[in-house]
Tab-separated table of C-alpha atoms in Angstrom:
chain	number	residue	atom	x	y	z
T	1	UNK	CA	65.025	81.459	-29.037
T	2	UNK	CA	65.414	85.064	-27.695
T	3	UNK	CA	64.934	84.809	-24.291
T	4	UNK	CA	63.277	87.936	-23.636
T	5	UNK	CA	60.962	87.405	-26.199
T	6	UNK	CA	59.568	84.037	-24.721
T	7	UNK	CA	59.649	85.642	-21.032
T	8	UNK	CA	57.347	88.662	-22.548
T	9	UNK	CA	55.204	86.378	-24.361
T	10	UNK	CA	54.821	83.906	-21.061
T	11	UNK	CA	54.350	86.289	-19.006
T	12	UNK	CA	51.684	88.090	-21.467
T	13	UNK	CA	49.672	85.073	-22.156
T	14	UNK	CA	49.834	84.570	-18.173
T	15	UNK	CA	48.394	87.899	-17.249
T	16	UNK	CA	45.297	87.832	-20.070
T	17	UNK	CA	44.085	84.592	-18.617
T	18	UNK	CA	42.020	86.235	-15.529
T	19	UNK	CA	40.530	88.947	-18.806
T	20	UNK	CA	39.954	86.173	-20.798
T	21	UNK	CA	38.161	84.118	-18.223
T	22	UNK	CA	37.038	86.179	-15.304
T	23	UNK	CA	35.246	83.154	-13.479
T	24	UNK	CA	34.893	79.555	-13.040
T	25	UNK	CA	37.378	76.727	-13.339
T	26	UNK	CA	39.944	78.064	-15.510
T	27	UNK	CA	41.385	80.521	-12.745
T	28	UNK	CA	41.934	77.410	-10.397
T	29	UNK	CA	43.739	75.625	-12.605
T	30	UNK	CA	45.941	78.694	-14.151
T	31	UNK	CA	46.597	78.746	-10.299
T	32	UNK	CA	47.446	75.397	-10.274
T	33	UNK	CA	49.981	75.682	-13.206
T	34	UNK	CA	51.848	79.030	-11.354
T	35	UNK	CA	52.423	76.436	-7.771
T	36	UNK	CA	53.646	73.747	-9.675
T	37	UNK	CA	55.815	75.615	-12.286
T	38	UNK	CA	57.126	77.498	-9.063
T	39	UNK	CA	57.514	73.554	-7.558
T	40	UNK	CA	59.436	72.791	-11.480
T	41	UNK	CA	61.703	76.112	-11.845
T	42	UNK	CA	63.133	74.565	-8.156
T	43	UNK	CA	63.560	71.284	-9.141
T	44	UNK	CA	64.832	71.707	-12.428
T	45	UNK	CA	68.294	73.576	-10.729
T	46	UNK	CA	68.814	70.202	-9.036
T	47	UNK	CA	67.758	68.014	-12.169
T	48	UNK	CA	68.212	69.761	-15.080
T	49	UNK	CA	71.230	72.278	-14.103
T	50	UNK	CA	73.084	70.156	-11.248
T	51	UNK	CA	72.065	66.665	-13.309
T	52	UNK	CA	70.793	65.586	-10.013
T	53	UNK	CA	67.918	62.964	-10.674
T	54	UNK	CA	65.781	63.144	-7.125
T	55	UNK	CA	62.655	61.174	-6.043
T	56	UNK	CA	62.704	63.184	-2.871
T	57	UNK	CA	60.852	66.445	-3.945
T	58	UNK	CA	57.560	64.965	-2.524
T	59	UNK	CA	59.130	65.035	0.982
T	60	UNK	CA	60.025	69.134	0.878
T	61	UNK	CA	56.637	69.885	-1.085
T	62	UNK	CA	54.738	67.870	1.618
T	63	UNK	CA	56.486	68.951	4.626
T	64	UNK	CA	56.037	72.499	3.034
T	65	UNK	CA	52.400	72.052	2.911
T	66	UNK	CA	51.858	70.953	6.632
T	67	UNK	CA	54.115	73.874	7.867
T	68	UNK	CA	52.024	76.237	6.580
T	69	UNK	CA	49.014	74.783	7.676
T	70	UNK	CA	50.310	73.876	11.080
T	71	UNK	CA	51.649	77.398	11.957
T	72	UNK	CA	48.348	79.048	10.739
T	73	UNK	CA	45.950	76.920	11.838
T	74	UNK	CA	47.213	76.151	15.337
T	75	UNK	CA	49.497	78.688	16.072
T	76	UNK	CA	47.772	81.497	14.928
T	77	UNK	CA	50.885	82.542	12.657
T	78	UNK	CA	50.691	85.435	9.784
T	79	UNK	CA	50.301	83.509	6.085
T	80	UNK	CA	53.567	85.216	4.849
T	81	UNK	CA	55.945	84.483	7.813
T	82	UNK	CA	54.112	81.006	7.436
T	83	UNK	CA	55.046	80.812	3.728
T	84	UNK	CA	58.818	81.501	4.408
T	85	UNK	CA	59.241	78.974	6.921
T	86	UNK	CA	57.471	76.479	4.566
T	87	UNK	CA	60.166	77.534	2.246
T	88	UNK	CA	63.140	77.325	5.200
T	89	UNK	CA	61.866	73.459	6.449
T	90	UNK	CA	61.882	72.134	3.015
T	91	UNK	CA	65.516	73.894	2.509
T	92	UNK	CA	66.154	72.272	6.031
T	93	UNK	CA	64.918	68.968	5.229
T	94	UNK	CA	66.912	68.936	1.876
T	95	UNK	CA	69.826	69.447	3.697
T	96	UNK	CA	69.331	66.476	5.864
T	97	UNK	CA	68.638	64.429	2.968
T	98	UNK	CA	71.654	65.778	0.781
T	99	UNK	CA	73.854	64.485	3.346
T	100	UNK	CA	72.967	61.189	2.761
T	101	UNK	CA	72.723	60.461	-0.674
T	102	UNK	CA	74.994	63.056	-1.902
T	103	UNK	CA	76.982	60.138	-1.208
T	104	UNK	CA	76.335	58.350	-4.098
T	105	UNK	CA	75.575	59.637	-7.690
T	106	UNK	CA	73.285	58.362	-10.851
T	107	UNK	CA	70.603	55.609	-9.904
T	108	UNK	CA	71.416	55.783	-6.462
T	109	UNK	CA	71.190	58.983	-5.739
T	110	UNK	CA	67.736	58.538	-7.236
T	111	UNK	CA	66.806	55.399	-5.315
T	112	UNK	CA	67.957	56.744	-2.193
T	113	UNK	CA	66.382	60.086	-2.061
T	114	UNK	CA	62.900	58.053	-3.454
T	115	UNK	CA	63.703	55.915	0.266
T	116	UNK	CA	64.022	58.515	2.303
T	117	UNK	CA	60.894	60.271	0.584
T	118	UNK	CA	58.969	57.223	1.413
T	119	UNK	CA	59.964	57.327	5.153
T	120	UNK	CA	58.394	60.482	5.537
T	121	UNK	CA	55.260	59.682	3.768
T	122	UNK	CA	54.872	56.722	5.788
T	123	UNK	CA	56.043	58.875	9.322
T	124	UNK	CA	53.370	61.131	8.420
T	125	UNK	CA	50.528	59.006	8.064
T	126	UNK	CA	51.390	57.061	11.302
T	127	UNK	CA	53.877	58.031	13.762
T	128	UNK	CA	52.942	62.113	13.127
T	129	UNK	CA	49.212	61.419	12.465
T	130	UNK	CA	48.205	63.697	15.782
T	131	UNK	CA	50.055	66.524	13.944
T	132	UNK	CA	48.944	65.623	10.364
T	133	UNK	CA	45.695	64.087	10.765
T	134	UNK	CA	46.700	60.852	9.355
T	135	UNK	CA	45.318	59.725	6.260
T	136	UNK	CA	42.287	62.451	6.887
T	137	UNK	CA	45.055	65.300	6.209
T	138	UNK	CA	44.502	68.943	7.820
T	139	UNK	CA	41.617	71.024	5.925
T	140	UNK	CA	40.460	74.735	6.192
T	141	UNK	CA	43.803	75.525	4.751
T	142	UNK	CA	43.567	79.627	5.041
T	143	UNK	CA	44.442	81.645	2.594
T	144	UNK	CA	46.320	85.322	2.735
T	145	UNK	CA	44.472	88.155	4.778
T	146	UNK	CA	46.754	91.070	3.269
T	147	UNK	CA	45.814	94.937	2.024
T	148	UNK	CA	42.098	93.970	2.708
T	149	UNK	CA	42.109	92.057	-0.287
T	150	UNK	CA	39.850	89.041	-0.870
T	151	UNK	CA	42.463	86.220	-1.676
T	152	UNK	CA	39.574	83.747	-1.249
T	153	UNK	CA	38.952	84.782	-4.670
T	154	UNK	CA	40.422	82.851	-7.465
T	155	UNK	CA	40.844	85.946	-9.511
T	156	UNK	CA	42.380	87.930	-6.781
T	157	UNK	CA	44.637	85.218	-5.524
T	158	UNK	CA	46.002	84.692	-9.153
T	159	UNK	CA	47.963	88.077	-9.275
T	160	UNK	CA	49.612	86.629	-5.761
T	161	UNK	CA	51.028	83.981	-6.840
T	162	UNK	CA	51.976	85.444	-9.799
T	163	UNK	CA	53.920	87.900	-8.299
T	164	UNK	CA	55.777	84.953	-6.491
T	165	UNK	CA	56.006	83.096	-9.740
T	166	UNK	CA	58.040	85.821	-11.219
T	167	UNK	CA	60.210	86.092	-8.397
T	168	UNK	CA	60.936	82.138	-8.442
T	169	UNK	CA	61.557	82.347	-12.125
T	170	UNK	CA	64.045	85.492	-11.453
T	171	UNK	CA	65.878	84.249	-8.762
T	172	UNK	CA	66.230	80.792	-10.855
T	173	UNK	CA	67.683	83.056	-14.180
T	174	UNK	CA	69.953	84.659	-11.559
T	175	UNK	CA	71.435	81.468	-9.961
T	176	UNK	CA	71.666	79.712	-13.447
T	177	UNK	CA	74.256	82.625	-14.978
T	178	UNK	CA	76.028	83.137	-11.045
T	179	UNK	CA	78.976	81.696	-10.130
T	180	UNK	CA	76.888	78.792	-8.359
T	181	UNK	CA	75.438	77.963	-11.853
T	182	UNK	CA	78.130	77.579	-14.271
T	183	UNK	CA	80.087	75.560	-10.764
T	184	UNK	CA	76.941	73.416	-10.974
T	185	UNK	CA	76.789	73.179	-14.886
T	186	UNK	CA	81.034	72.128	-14.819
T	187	UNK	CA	80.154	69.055	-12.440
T	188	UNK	CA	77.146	67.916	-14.644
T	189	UNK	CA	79.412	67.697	-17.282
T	190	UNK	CA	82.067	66.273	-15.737
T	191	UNK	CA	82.163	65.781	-12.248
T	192	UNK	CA	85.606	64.275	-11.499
T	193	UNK	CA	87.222	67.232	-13.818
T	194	UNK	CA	85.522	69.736	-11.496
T	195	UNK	CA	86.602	68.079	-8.537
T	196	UNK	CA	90.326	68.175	-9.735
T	197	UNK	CA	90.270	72.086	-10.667
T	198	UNK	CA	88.868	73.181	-7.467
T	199	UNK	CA	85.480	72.745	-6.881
T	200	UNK	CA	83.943	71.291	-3.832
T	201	UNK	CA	81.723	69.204	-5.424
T	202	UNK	CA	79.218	67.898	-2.596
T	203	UNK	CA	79.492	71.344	-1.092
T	204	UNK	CA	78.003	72.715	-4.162
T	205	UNK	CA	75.431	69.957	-4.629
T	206	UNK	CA	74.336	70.389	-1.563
T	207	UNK	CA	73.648	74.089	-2.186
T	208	UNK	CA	71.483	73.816	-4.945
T	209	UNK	CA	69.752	70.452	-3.493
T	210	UNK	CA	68.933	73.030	-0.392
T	211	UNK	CA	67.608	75.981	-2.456
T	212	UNK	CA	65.108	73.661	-4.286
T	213	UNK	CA	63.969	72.071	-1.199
T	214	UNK	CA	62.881	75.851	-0.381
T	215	UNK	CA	61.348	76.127	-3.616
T	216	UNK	CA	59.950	73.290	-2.760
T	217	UNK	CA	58.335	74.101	0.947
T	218	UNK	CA	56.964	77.070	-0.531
T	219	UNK	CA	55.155	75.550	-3.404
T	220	UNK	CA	53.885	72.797	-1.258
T	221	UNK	CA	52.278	75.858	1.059
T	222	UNK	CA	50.748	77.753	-1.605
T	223	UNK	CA	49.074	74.678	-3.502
T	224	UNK	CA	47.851	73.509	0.502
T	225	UNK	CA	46.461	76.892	0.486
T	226	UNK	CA	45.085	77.111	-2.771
T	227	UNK	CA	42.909	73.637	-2.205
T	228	UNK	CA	42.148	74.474	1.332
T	229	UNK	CA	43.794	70.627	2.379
T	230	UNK	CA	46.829	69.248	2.753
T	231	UNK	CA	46.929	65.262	3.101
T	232	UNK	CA	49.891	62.338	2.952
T	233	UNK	CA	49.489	62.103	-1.042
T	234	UNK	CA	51.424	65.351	-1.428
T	235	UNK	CA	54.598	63.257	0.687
T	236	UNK	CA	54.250	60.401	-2.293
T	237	UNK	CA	56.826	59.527	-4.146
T	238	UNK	CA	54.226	60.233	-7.229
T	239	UNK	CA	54.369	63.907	-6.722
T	240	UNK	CA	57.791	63.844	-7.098
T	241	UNK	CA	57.122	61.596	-10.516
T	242	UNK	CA	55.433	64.032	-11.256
T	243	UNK	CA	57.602	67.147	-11.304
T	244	UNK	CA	60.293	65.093	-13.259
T	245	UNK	CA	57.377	64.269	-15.844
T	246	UNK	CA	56.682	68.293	-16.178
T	247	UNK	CA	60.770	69.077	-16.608
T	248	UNK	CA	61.141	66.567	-19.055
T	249	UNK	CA	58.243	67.565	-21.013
T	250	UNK	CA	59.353	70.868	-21.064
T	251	UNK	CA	62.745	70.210	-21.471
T	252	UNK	CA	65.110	70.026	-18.471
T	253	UNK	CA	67.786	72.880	-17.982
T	254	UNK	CA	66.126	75.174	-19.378
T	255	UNK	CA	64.903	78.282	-17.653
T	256	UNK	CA	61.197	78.435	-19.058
T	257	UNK	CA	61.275	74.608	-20.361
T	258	UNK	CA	59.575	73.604	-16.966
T	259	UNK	CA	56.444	76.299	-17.090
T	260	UNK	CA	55.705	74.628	-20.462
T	261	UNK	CA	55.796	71.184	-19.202
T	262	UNK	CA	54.133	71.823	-16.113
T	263	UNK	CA	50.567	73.990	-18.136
T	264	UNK	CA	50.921	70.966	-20.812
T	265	UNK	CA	50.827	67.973	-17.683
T	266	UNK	CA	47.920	70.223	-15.651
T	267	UNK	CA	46.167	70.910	-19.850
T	268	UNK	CA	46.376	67.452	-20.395
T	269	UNK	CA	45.414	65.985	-16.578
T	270	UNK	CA	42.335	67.800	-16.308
T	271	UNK	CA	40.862	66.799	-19.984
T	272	UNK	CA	42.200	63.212	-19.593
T	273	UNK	CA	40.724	63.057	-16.152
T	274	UNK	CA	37.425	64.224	-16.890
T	275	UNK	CA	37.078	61.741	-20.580
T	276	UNK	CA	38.393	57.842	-18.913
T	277	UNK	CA	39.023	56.530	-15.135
T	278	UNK	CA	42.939	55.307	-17.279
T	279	UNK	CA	43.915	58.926	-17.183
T	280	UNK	CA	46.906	58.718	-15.597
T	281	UNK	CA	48.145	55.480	-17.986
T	282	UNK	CA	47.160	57.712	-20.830
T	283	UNK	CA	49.449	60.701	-19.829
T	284	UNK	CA	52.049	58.406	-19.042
T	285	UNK	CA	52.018	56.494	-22.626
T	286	UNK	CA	52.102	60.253	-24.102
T	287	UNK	CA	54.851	61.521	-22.049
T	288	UNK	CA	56.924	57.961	-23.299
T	289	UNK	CA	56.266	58.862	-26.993
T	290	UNK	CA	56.749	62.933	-26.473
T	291	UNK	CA	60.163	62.248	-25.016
T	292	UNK	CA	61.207	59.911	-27.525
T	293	UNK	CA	60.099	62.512	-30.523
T	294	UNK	CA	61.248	64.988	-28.255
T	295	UNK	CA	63.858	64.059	-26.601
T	296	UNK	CA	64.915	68.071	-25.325
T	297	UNK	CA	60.949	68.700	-24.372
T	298	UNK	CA	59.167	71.072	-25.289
T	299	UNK	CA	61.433	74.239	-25.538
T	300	UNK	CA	64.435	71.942	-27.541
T	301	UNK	CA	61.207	71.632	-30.250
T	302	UNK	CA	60.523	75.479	-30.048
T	303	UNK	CA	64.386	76.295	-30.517
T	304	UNK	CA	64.833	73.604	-33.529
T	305	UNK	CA	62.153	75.274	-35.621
T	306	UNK	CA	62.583	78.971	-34.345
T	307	UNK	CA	66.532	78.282	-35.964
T	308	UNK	CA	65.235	76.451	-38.658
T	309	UNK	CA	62.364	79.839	-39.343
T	310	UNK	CA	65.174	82.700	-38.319
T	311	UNK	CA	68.821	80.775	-39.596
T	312	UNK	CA	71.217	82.723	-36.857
T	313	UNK	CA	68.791	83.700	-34.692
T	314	UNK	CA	70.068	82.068	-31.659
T	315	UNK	CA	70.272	83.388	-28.421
């Protein structure tokens, strides 16, 4: 598919929706859909790009979260120069963690990052609870105070992140076609190749694991601020279950194959939520059969039948 057609076309449909609904529910949860796809285009570069399988997101999206509100709320910091140090703990905290389990690769890797997400979770709730509240989280999360402009409304706080949403997304097409990219995209295909015509492998892992643990942080601030609340279930290893659900609906490596999943999980969350107490069973069953019919996500479909409709239209 032409891939300035599809970025038009997302980013048309994205603007309408404050038009098209003006109030109520339906801004929060477009809202929703622009922190976690920001949260997605991140991990996807570790996952989808790197072919990096991680359980650890939780731990930078949490930590993000309780950076921002921390340095607000108790230190009387700005909500921007909060938001970028969200962005720069998760990075850090990444880096920690790469260290370790960069170690290994494949299961592993996956198994060890879920470990050290867990420590966290658990540090937070018990050893840290005078910083995080515990299991009673932080609340009164603020929200911007920039231009004069009410970002306490939905509607007005929509066009902010959305202005950060296109940024992630730009700054993920940039790294995907750099240098850093195709270096990633050689040791996903094979690693021991890339190792023997140059590359510094773990060096370069640990790059990319780093600049999605600041995509990351800053997701994890934006969605504390956009609930007012921050608590320990954002440091569970189900968030980061989560995120891989999203890229793999939407189909993993590809640059807008991660928005998709991400507004079909939040679609499909907040009608299955509101219908049966079994949800969350429910979504998982239908992610099992999507990604056996679908085994590229979402955007693999779209591509099959766009070639299929316009025979050398590829892009």
């Amino acid at each position: 598919m032409n891939a300035q057609r599809l970025m038009a076309l997302i980013v048309a449909i994205v603007i309408s929706v404050p038009l098209m609904f003006p109030e109520g529910h339906s801004i929060g949860m477009v809202n929703a859909i622009l922190i976690w796809s920001i949260f997605a285009i991140g991990f996807d570069l570790v996952f989808g790009v790197a072919g990096m399988l991680s359980f650890g997101h939780a731990a930078f999206f949490g930590v993000g979260a309780y950076t921002l509100s921390l340095l607000t709320m108790r230190m009387g910091w700005d909500f921007l120069p909060a938001l970028g140090a969200a962005g720069v703990i998760g990075g850090a905290l990444a880096l920690v963690f790469s260290y370790f389990a960069i170690r290994v690769s494949g299961l592993f890797f996956a198994l060890l990052t879920l470990a050290l997400s867990q420590l966290i979770y658990i540090m937070a709730g018990t050893k840290l609870r005078m910083l995080t509240g515990g299991v009673d989280g932080i609340a009164g999360v603020p929200r911007p105070d920039l231009f004069g402009i009410d970002f306490y409304d939905d509607g007005n706080y929509y066009f902010f992140l959305l202005a950060l949403f296109v940024l992630a997304l730009l700054i993920s097409g940039l790294i995907r076609i750099s240098p850093l990219g195709q270096a990633l995209k050689a040791i996903k295909s094979n690693e021991v190749r890339a190792e023997q015509i140059g590359f510094n492998v773990q060096r370069l892992q640990r790059s990319v694991f780093t600049i999605s643990g600041i995509y990351a942080g800053v997701s994890g601030g934006l969605l504390a601020s956009l609930i007012f609340y921050v608590g320990p279930q954002m440091l569970h290893w189900s968030t980061s279950g989560d995120v891989v659900i999203m890229v793999l609906l939407g189909g993993m490596g590809t640059l807008f194959g991660p928005i998709l999943g991400v507004a079909i999980f939040e679609i499909m969350r907040e009608w299955l939520s509101t219908q049966t107490s079994h949800w969350y069973g429910i979504l998982g069953l239908i992610f099992i059969i999507s990604t056996i019919g679908m085994p590229k996500g979402i955007a693999g479909l779209i591509q099959q039948l766009w070639n299929r409709i316009m025979p050398g239209g590829k892009s």
